[in-house]
Amino acid sequence: MTVAATKEYVGVARDRVENFNGKQLVYASWDHHLLFAAPFLLYAAPQMSFRELVEGPLTALVQPDPDGAAIDWTQVEWLKSNQPWTPDFERSLADNGIGHKDQIRFRTPNLTTLAVAA
Amino acid sequence: MDMKATKKKLGLKEKYRVMTRDLGWEPGYRTKDEIFPYATYEGIKVHDWDKWEDPFRLTMDAYWKYQAEKERKFYAIIDAHAQNNGHLNITDGRYLSALKVFLQAISPGEYAAHKGFSRVGREFPGVGTQVACQMQAIDEIRHAQTQIHALSNYNKYYNGFHAFADARDRMWYNTVARSFFDDAMSAGPFEFMIAIGFSFEYVLTNLLFVPFMSGAAYNGDMATVTFGFSAQSDEARHMTLGLECIKFMLEQDPDNLPIVQGWLDKWFWRGFRVLGLVSTMMDYMLPKRVMSWREAWEIYGVENGGALFKDLARYGIRPPKGWDDAEKAIDHMSHQLMLGLYQWSFGTSFHSWIPSDEDMAWLSAKYPTTFDKYYRPRWKHIRKLAAEGKQFKNVGLAKLCQTCQLPVVFTEPDDPTMSCHRETSYKGEKYHFCSDGCQHVFENEPEKYIQAWLPMPALFAELEGDIGNWMDWVSLRDGQDNGDYVGSVDQRNFEQWRGLATSNS
């Protein structure tokens, strides 16, 4: 369905990548770790390597969770746009196919400290 | 000597006719389509505007009289509140957070509703509707004014009230209400009536007024109780106008049914998301609580809303699409949003806090199947971090929903341990949503929602993520307006002044 209007209606997408000063937005979410109320909003250069993203902002952000320090990033299961996916840590976000406003998710099934109380 | 009246006074029915229906005229040198160009483009077919029934049959002279009386009472109580230091009679300074959220998110909505009703009063061709909308427009601007006047008393003594208009436009948690009104005001006149007349007045008003006005009474806030009383008698009229408009559309032409149903689906869900703010206020922000969000939803959502849709069933209307998902979210939404407000409290113009043991016992009793299982462990961990001097601040900021603009804090309807991840692509751009409901709204009119100004992405696009600059821009004074209530200037002042008022030392 389109917008009901009295003449042709054309919207202009506001959050296009060219508005972000050469960088892009990346969303990251740790499955079943809802101490963090929402997926993280990260602001990164597309040339940043996946390793830099993980060992930099992502590692810092997850520390308040009691499982934060215990994550073995080599064992993590990854999803991108909700589909299973394997990142290359040495390559850039762009080369890993992580575009503007893409969301990555990670799963750590053995880490469940704050999980549902019995 | 008195003049002898030669004519009898007009009867009520006659007066109503003269002062509403007789105000209309048939245009002579322009067509109706030219004068009312917005009456048809949404696809709503109206064959006879005279069939519109005015539910209240209120005329302008009676309206002025009632409203003037209410204004006199209102300002008398506000004066008394100011002269008697009414700001010290509230239960606890934490209560002020609820008022700040109301002033920032809801009062500007009243003003927006005023603009909207002025516009649709002009755009609807029927004279009965025009008069009813005009009166509602004046009500709405009066509500905005009385709310701002009532709460300005608190602004003299406490932080967080000084820049509510900036906060409304720029603060991330207010954009749920702002986008609701922007969406309604940029819709056609019939959709506006469903958005405000049905969703805001019918679905939200009760759920808003119970916690805020009863909450105000429970917590000793006479200023707010007064504007609540003053507004509430108008709200009944507004609800009836919205409902009347729905019935009118459905009775005029069977082709209107699918359009109206689509709007009811959309605006139920949009209204439900605005209620997220209200749910946290009820369950967390009132020092003395009226009832839980769950209990309020049972009465005003399930019972009243259920009765409404039963009533509309004879026209072919079914309950709105998101109804079941809404029910599943009831036991979670206040906790999920409050956890967010707490961890992003460096970016709010009000205070939040970790619930006390007593608060948690109350929450556990009110939410026996969810609080202890899902939310108590998180609060306990947050409390442990605070005790270690590591107050939990989530500087990752948040992914926002493209439609409701709230941070994506909500979980899957059937799995409260899993964030709800919804995304779609439109013309090569990715868009994210907090729920199926918000995704459906987007997919029905993508051209409209791709233009949304989302506050968190904007922080990066416009300010390169500089939080200090952002605080200046939203008129947030770091260390005064934001952060934990414990240790705040508001807490210190409230306790000190109250101590002076209630002791001799």
XYZ file of C-alpha atoms in Angstrom:
623
model
C 0.000 0.000 0.000
C 1.163 3.538 -0.597
C 0.544 6.725 1.320
C -2.872 8.256 0.604
C -2.168 11.719 -0.757
C -3.667 14.408 -2.966
C -0.676 14.266 -5.327
C 2.335 12.028 -5.944
C 4.048 11.326 -2.625
C 7.809 10.787 -2.532
C 9.630 10.232 0.757
C 13.353 10.809 1.170
C 15.151 8.272 3.377
C 16.776 10.256 6.154
C 19.308 7.801 7.547
C 21.232 7.051 4.344
C 24.913 6.206 4.762
C 26.121 9.431 3.076
C 24.735 11.364 6.067
C 27.131 9.646 8.467
C 30.432 11.416 7.863
C 32.149 8.517 6.084
C 31.172 6.076 8.794
C 28.173 3.814 9.199
C 25.858 2.431 11.849
C 26.164 -1.193 12.938
C 23.786 -2.825 15.382
C 25.002 -5.623 17.646
C 23.022 -7.827 19.985
C 23.975 -10.554 22.457
C 21.223 -13.159 22.437
C 19.603 -13.951 25.802
C 21.639 -11.290 27.585
C 18.982 -8.725 28.317
C 20.829 -6.839 31.015
C 21.450 -4.672 27.949
C 17.997 -3.309 27.277
C 18.333 -3.050 23.483
C 20.786 -3.973 20.718
C 23.836 -1.697 20.760
C 24.096 1.120 18.259
C 27.724 1.317 17.039
C 29.279 3.985 14.844
C 32.165 2.592 12.811
C 34.238 3.120 9.686
C 33.564 0.491 7.007
C 37.352 -0.066 6.789
C 37.518 -1.129 10.453
C 38.406 -4.809 10.746
C 35.891 -7.144 12.329
C 38.482 -7.928 14.999
C 38.795 -4.231 15.889
C 35.032 -3.964 16.238
C 34.846 -7.022 18.482
C 37.915 -6.347 20.613
C 37.211 -2.625 20.807
C 33.670 -1.327 21.364
C 31.887 -4.667 21.597
C 34.164 -6.122 24.293
C 33.980 -2.876 26.273
C 30.198 -2.669 26.097
C 29.472 -6.206 27.310
C 31.599 -5.946 30.476
C 28.751 -5.000 32.880
C 27.233 -8.457 32.313
C 28.670 -11.063 34.708
C 29.454 -13.210 31.629
C 31.080 -10.305 29.801
C 34.712 -11.162 30.587
C 34.192 -14.875 29.880
C 33.236 -14.601 26.214
C 35.512 -16.648 23.961
C 34.982 -14.763 20.729
C 36.394 -17.654 18.667
C 33.590 -19.934 19.948
C 30.756 -17.465 19.466
C 27.930 -18.337 17.063
C 27.137 -15.411 14.767
C 24.084 -14.254 12.879
C 23.741 -11.414 10.418
C 20.288 -10.132 9.510
C 18.999 -13.044 11.620
C 20.774 -15.682 9.462
C 23.716 -17.892 10.588
C 26.950 -16.385 9.367
C 30.730 -16.731 9.774
C 32.776 -13.544 9.995
C 36.384 -13.167 8.927
C 38.024 -11.380 11.869
C 40.938 -10.028 9.848
C 38.887 -8.463 7.086
C 37.035 -5.151 7.188
C 33.365 -4.654 7.970
C 32.790 -3.840 4.308
C 34.575 -7.011 3.168
C 32.531 -8.998 5.665
C 29.420 -7.642 4.006
C 28.384 -5.586 7.033
C 26.633 -2.616 5.462
C 25.072 0.490 6.957
C 22.397 -0.370 9.566
C 23.143 -4.086 9.386
C 22.632 -6.006 12.585
C 24.926 -8.729 13.847
C 23.939 -11.065 16.691
C 26.095 -13.363 18.764
C 25.241 -16.397 20.843
C 27.109 -17.911 23.786
C 24.984 -20.912 24.837
C 27.305 -21.883 27.705
C 27.145 -18.461 29.411
C 23.899 -18.109 31.339
C 24.623 -16.329 34.634
C 21.702 -13.868 34.498
C 19.413 -16.206 32.605
C 15.924 -17.022 33.796
C 15.763 -17.839 37.493
C 14.307 -21.297 38.100
C -38.187 49.557 34.382
C -37.556 46.161 32.866
C -38.108 45.754 29.168
C -40.772 43.320 28.353
C -39.462 40.388 26.332
C -41.559 39.875 23.318
C -40.079 36.536 22.291
C -39.853 33.332 24.258
C -36.348 32.034 24.968
C -35.185 29.345 22.568
C -35.689 25.765 23.669
C -32.605 23.530 23.913
C -33.283 21.764 20.659
C -33.954 24.993 18.808
C -30.913 26.640 20.313
C -28.743 23.740 19.227
C -30.069 23.999 15.684
C -29.558 27.742 15.496
C -26.080 27.698 17.003
C -24.652 24.746 15.103
C -26.479 23.462 12.054
C -27.721 26.909 11.046
C -24.145 28.167 10.896
C -23.544 26.240 7.684
C -24.366 27.406 4.190
C -24.438 26.119 0.666
C -21.566 27.555 -1.366
C -22.702 29.617 -4.340
C -19.660 30.383 -6.474
C -17.204 27.570 -5.579
C -17.868 23.845 -5.585
C -17.809 21.812 -2.390
C -14.880 19.805 -3.772
C -12.844 22.990 -4.122
C -13.642 24.107 -0.602
C -13.075 20.711 1.020
C -10.316 19.057 -1.034
C -9.174 16.738 1.762
C -12.535 15.140 2.467
C -12.252 12.430 -0.170
C -8.649 11.460 -0.887
C -8.384 8.861 1.876
C -11.127 6.889 0.123
C -13.815 7.429 2.772
C -17.232 7.822 1.180
C -19.758 10.093 2.871
C -23.178 10.464 1.252
C -24.966 12.642 3.783
C -23.131 14.809 6.296
C -26.419 15.753 7.961
C -26.658 12.191 9.270
C -23.792 13.045 11.621
C -25.154 12.871 15.165
C -23.575 15.244 17.641
C -23.232 13.140 20.730
C -23.229 16.062 23.186
C -25.340 18.702 21.463
C -23.234 21.305 23.154
C -23.496 24.873 21.909
C -20.753 27.461 22.090
C -22.426 29.653 24.716
C -22.909 26.724 27.092
C -19.354 25.619 26.363
C -17.896 29.010 27.338
C -19.901 28.979 30.558
C -18.730 25.507 31.669
C -15.118 26.079 30.723
C -14.964 29.481 32.427
C -16.218 27.925 35.663
C -13.589 25.213 35.451
C -10.858 27.769 34.791
C -11.828 29.751 37.893
C -11.645 26.649 40.069
C -8.411 25.533 38.471
C -6.556 28.792 39.026
C -7.885 29.155 42.573
C -6.384 25.778 43.471
C -3.139 26.467 41.618
C -2.771 29.733 43.553
C -3.405 27.925 46.817
C -0.851 25.273 45.839
C 1.791 27.922 45.163
C 1.061 29.932 48.299
C 1.091 26.914 50.575
C 4.278 25.312 49.245
C 2.258 22.478 47.757
C 5.437 21.091 46.223
C 6.408 19.828 49.682
C 3.172 17.888 50.154
C 4.039 15.169 47.665
C 5.006 11.761 49.020
C 8.579 11.742 47.777
C 10.792 13.595 45.314
C 10.895 10.511 43.094
C 7.294 11.227 42.177
C 8.524 14.238 40.200
C 9.955 11.934 37.523
C 6.425 10.922 36.566
C 5.470 14.597 36.223
C 8.529 15.358 34.114
C 7.735 12.519 31.722
C 4.147 13.753 31.478
C 5.157 17.354 30.802
C 7.797 16.398 28.247
C 5.909 13.714 26.357
C 2.178 14.357 26.804
C 1.509 18.087 27.263
C 3.050 18.990 23.876
C 0.767 16.263 22.499
C -2.226 18.243 23.761
C -0.983 21.239 21.810
C -0.470 19.068 18.711
C -4.032 17.749 19.112
C -5.255 21.357 19.207
C -3.582 22.083 15.883
C -4.923 18.874 14.413
C -8.519 19.514 15.445
C -8.390 23.073 14.166
C -7.329 21.637 10.833
C -9.867 18.819 10.580
C -12.612 21.182 11.765
C -11.849 23.130 8.607
C -11.479 20.091 6.367
C -14.669 18.196 7.279
C -17.596 19.417 5.160
C -20.336 18.762 7.770
C -21.259 21.709 9.980
C -22.039 19.545 13.048
C -18.572 18.035 12.824
C -16.947 21.415 12.291
C -18.414 22.819 15.496
C -17.565 19.705 17.527
C -13.954 19.773 16.263
C -13.643 23.470 16.985
C -14.654 22.924 20.594
C -12.246 20.042 20.933
C -9.458 22.202 19.458
C -10.060 24.821 22.152
C -10.165 22.105 24.824
C -6.818 20.759 23.714
C -5.025 24.095 23.803
C -6.566 24.724 27.209
C -5.231 21.360 28.404
C -1.746 22.224 27.208
C -1.938 25.601 28.980
C -3.334 24.308 32.260
C -0.788 21.502 32.392
C 2.100 23.873 31.757
C 0.775 26.342 34.342
C 0.189 23.654 36.965
C 3.650 22.136 36.578
C 5.474 25.461 36.367
C 5.125 25.596 40.156
C 7.461 22.622 40.391
C 9.871 24.205 37.945
C 10.645 26.893 40.542
C 12.101 24.298 42.900
C 13.185 21.201 40.977
C 15.260 20.296 37.944
C 14.107 18.758 34.688
C 11.057 20.932 33.981
C 12.786 23.889 32.362
C 13.072 22.757 28.741
C 10.174 20.426 28.140
C 9.533 21.733 24.626
C 13.119 20.988 23.543
C 12.899 17.661 25.332
C 9.736 16.829 23.452
C 11.342 17.452 20.093
C 14.813 16.079 20.702
C 14.871 13.525 23.517
C 14.935 9.898 22.495
C 12.273 8.619 24.898
C 9.788 11.342 23.931
C 9.840 10.614 20.247
C 7.368 7.773 20.797
C 4.749 10.414 21.618
C 6.082 12.962 19.155
C 6.067 10.536 16.230
C 2.541 9.461 17.169
C 1.290 13.042 16.819
C 3.424 13.896 13.794
C 2.033 10.812 12.085
C -1.545 11.763 12.989
C -1.134 15.395 11.931
C 0.303 14.444 8.566
C -2.592 12.055 7.900
C -5.918 12.928 6.303
C -8.826 14.228 8.400
C -10.579 10.877 8.836
C -7.404 9.075 9.806
C -6.610 11.899 12.240
C -9.955 11.274 13.929
C -9.110 7.601 14.384
C -5.594 8.436 15.617
C -6.669 10.980 18.195
C -10.395 10.414 18.678
C -10.096 6.652 18.927
C -6.522 5.742 19.816
C -5.453 8.659 21.952
C -8.758 9.545 23.564
C -10.320 6.123 23.789
C -7.467 3.668 24.234
C -4.957 5.903 25.961
C -6.896 8.450 27.970
C -8.215 6.105 30.636
C -4.905 4.375 30.968
C -3.249 7.767 31.169
C -5.645 9.406 33.567
C -5.857 6.543 36.014
C -2.155 6.479 36.768
C -1.492 10.189 36.429
C -4.490 11.724 38.111
C -5.187 8.995 40.655
C -1.430 8.714 41.069
C -1.272 12.451 41.705
C -4.031 12.199 44.317
C -2.322 9.240 46.009
C 0.947 11.121 46.088
C -0.352 14.432 47.409
C 0.020 16.433 44.198
C -3.006 18.734 44.179
C -1.806 20.813 41.231
C -1.910 17.814 38.931
C -5.173 16.515 40.376
C -6.666 19.900 39.512
C -5.726 19.875 35.863
C -6.822 16.266 35.755
C -10.294 17.193 36.981
C -10.428 20.142 34.658
C -9.510 18.035 31.625
C -11.394 14.848 32.428
C -14.877 16.214 31.767
C -13.663 17.221 28.293
C -12.155 13.803 27.652
C -15.534 12.056 27.880
C -16.779 14.369 25.129
C -13.655 13.704 23.045
C -13.975 9.941 23.341
C -17.567 10.130 22.214
C -16.662 12.321 19.254
C -14.026 9.806 18.120
C -16.421 6.896 18.467
C -19.180 8.804 16.718
C -16.852 9.459 13.791
C -16.047 5.743 13.509
C -19.728 4.820 13.518
C -20.553 7.568 11.034
C -17.955 6.307 8.557
C -19.169 2.734 8.921
C -22.828 3.693 8.496
C -22.269 5.906 5.464
C -20.846 3.283 3.098
C -19.790 -0.386 3.327
C -16.629 0.451 1.336
C -15.363 2.369 4.352
C -15.054 -0.775 6.504
C -11.649 -2.057 5.325
C -10.136 1.446 5.497
C -11.409 2.002 9.020
C -10.276 -1.463 10.122
C -6.770 -0.753 8.784
C -6.616 2.490 10.762
C -7.880 0.800 13.933
C -5.127 -1.828 13.561
C -2.490 0.832 13.018
C -3.534 3.282 15.704
C -4.205 0.670 18.345
C -0.613 -0.474 18.023
C 0.826 3.023 17.859
C -1.148 3.979 20.978
C -0.065 0.828 22.747
C 3.586 1.772 22.228
C 3.020 5.243 23.734
C 1.597 3.437 26.747
C 5.055 1.985 27.343
C 5.960 5.238 29.106
C 2.804 5.053 31.195
C 3.442 1.463 32.247
C 6.854 2.323 33.731
C 5.368 5.299 35.480
C 2.679 3.178 37.125
C 4.883 0.280 38.150
C 8.098 2.120 39.007
C 7.804 5.893 39.369
C 4.958 6.412 41.832
C 6.201 6.242 45.431
C 2.625 5.344 46.424
C 1.131 3.188 43.732
C -2.476 3.138 42.614
C -2.525 -0.210 40.833
C -0.157 -2.128 38.630
C -0.007 -1.637 34.905
C -1.323 -5.194 34.543
C -4.376 -4.363 36.695
C -5.074 -1.144 34.798
C -4.839 -3.009 31.491
C -7.337 -5.630 32.720
C -9.931 -2.949 33.425
C -9.344 -0.377 30.696
C -7.791 -2.498 27.998
C -9.407 -5.909 28.236
C -12.817 -4.992 29.701
C -13.475 -1.539 28.217
C -11.625 -2.146 24.969
C -13.241 -5.566 24.617
C -16.701 -4.011 25.083
C -15.935 -1.368 22.467
C -14.978 -3.927 19.837
C -18.024 -6.037 20.685
C -20.107 -2.927 20.084
C -18.428 -2.310 16.712
C -18.718 -5.967 15.643
C -22.178 -5.337 14.153
C -20.468 -3.161 11.535
C -18.006 -5.940 10.705
C -15.140 -4.540 12.795
C -12.872 -7.099 14.504
C -10.449 -6.445 17.393
C -7.234 -4.807 16.164
C -4.502 -6.939 14.675
C -1.948 -6.474 17.487
C -4.412 -7.251 20.272
C -2.955 -10.682 21.173
C 0.639 -9.467 21.063
C -0.345 -6.577 23.307
C -1.812 -8.971 25.856
C 1.361 -11.079 25.820
C 3.478 -7.972 26.464
C 1.549 -6.741 29.487
C 3.627 -8.583 32.079
C 6.900 -7.371 30.577
C 6.752 -3.898 29.075
C 7.097 -1.758 32.210
C 10.122 -3.772 33.375
C 11.799 -3.773 29.984
C 11.403 -0.040 29.454
C 12.432 0.876 33.017
C 15.606 -1.197 32.684
C 16.363 0.866 29.586
C 15.546 4.211 31.210
C 17.843 3.291 34.101
C 20.859 2.263 32.026
C 20.554 5.300 29.750
C 19.765 7.657 32.663
C 22.716 9.886 31.724
C 20.551 10.919 28.770
C 17.188 11.575 30.468
C 15.701 14.809 31.842
C 14.371 12.997 34.892
C 15.737 10.653 37.511
C 15.449 6.896 37.699
C 16.584 4.490 40.387
C 17.089 0.867 41.296
C 13.921 -0.509 42.890
C 14.203 -1.077 46.642
C 13.500 -4.447 48.307
C 10.027 -3.205 49.113
C 9.459 -2.125 45.497
C 10.652 -5.506 44.272
C 8.330 -7.337 46.677
C 5.411 -5.299 45.292
C 6.432 -5.979 41.693
C 6.804 -9.660 42.469
C 3.307 -9.778 43.993
C 1.795 -7.915 41.020
C 3.704 -9.888 38.394
C 3.971 -13.343 39.976
C 4.800 -15.177 36.759
C 7.426 -12.807 35.390
C 9.131 -10.430 37.819
C 11.145 -12.903 39.931
C 11.891 -15.079 36.957
C 13.129 -12.494 34.464
C 13.605 -9.081 36.017
C 14.667 -9.440 39.645
C 18.014 -11.076 38.693
C 18.835 -8.129 36.432
C 17.963 -5.499 39.050
C 19.909 -7.411 41.693
C 22.958 -7.463 39.457
C 22.577 -3.748 38.697
C 22.357 -3.091 42.431
C 25.507 -5.138 42.997
C 27.360 -3.084 40.375
C 26.178 0.147 42.028
C 27.351 -1.097 45.448
C 30.786 -1.712 43.940
C 30.799 1.880 42.699
C 30.263 0.800 39.093
C 26.867 2.260 38.269
C 25.614 0.569 35.106
C 25.663 3.008 32.198
C 24.983 1.539 28.796
C 26.974 3.829 26.519
C 26.256 1.561 23.561
C 23.098 3.612 23.074
C 20.230 1.816 21.437
C 18.838 0.547 18.202
C 15.531 2.359 17.644
C 12.352 1.191 15.980
C 11.773 2.974 12.674
C 8.042 3.299 13.389
C 7.422 3.951 17.103
C 10.969 5.296 17.605
C 11.350 3.662 21.026
C 14.583 1.794 21.701
C 14.041 -1.828 20.723
C 13.629 -3.001 24.324
C 10.774 -5.404 23.726
C 11.039 -9.186 23.442
C 9.444 -11.807 21.254
C 5.749 -12.215 22.129
C 6.339 -15.856 23.080
C 9.885 -15.665 24.422
C 10.704 -13.016 27.033
C 14.397 -14.000 26.971
C 14.818 -13.034 23.329
C 14.900 -9.512 21.896
C 12.466 -8.995 19.047
C 14.555 -8.564 15.888
C 12.568 -7.415 12.880
C 14.072 -5.873 9.778
C 13.116 -5.151 6.227
C 14.639 -3.481 3.175
C 12.965 -0.769 1.176
C 14.592 0.814 -1.892
C 17.985 -0.523 -0.834
C 17.868 0.788 2.760
C 17.604 -1.385 5.891
C 14.942 -0.632 8.497
C 14.513 -2.161 11.958
C 11.444 -2.592 14.146
C 10.564 -3.498 17.720
C 7.607 -5.704 16.801
C 5.465 -7.153 14.051
C 2.953 -4.383 14.776
C 5.445 -1.607 14.004
C 6.751 -3.463 10.947
C 3.191 -3.753 9.559
C 2.607 -0.037 10.043
C 5.812 0.708 8.123
C 5.080 -1.721 5.311
C 1.667 -0.180 4.681
C 3.145 3.273 4.045
C 6.933 2.951 3.726
C 7.360 6.311 1.969
C 6.062 8.025 5.078
C 8.252 6.306 7.658
C 11.575 6.307 5.799
C 11.613 10.046 6.542
C 11.525 9.533 10.304
C 14.042 11.590 12.256
C 15.410 9.051 14.715
C 17.188 10.702 17.635
C 19.994 8.182 18.142
C 21.111 7.863 14.523
C 20.807 11.677 14.359
C 23.249 11.986 17.266
C 25.865 10.363 15.031
C 24.864 11.959 11.738
C 24.590 15.491 13.127
C 26.912 15.535 16.154
C 29.397 12.705 15.445
C 28.219 10.985 18.621
C 29.396 13.796 20.941
C 27.212 13.311 24.035
C 28.242 16.633 25.596
C 27.152 18.586 22.535
C 23.997 16.563 22.421
C 23.207 17.465 26.046
C 23.555 21.173 25.242
C 21.335 20.757 22.224
C 18.537 19.010 24.156
C 18.924 21.533 27.049
C 19.930 18.776 29.435
C 22.147 19.939 32.314
C 24.464 17.078 33.153
C 24.548 16.303 36.869
C 21.338 18.205 37.575
C 18.530 16.937 35.396
C 19.733 13.384 34.759
C 21.068 10.269 36.484
C 20.110 8.378 39.611
C 17.634 9.967 42.016
C 19.792 8.873 44.935
C 22.322 11.639 45.455
C 20.558 14.071 43.094
C 19.982 17.790 43.683
C 16.233 17.109 43.623
C 16.543 14.546 46.406
C 18.703 16.833 48.533
C 16.398 19.827 48.097
C 13.182 17.920 48.637
C 14.414 16.339 51.832
C 15.945 19.529 53.176
C 12.888 21.710 52.496
C 10.473 19.101 53.710
C 12.572 18.779 56.863
C 12.324 22.538 57.388
C 8.570 22.409 56.860
C 7.915 19.550 59.262
C 10.387 20.173 62.111
C 11.763 23.001 64.229
C 15.427 22.345 63.565
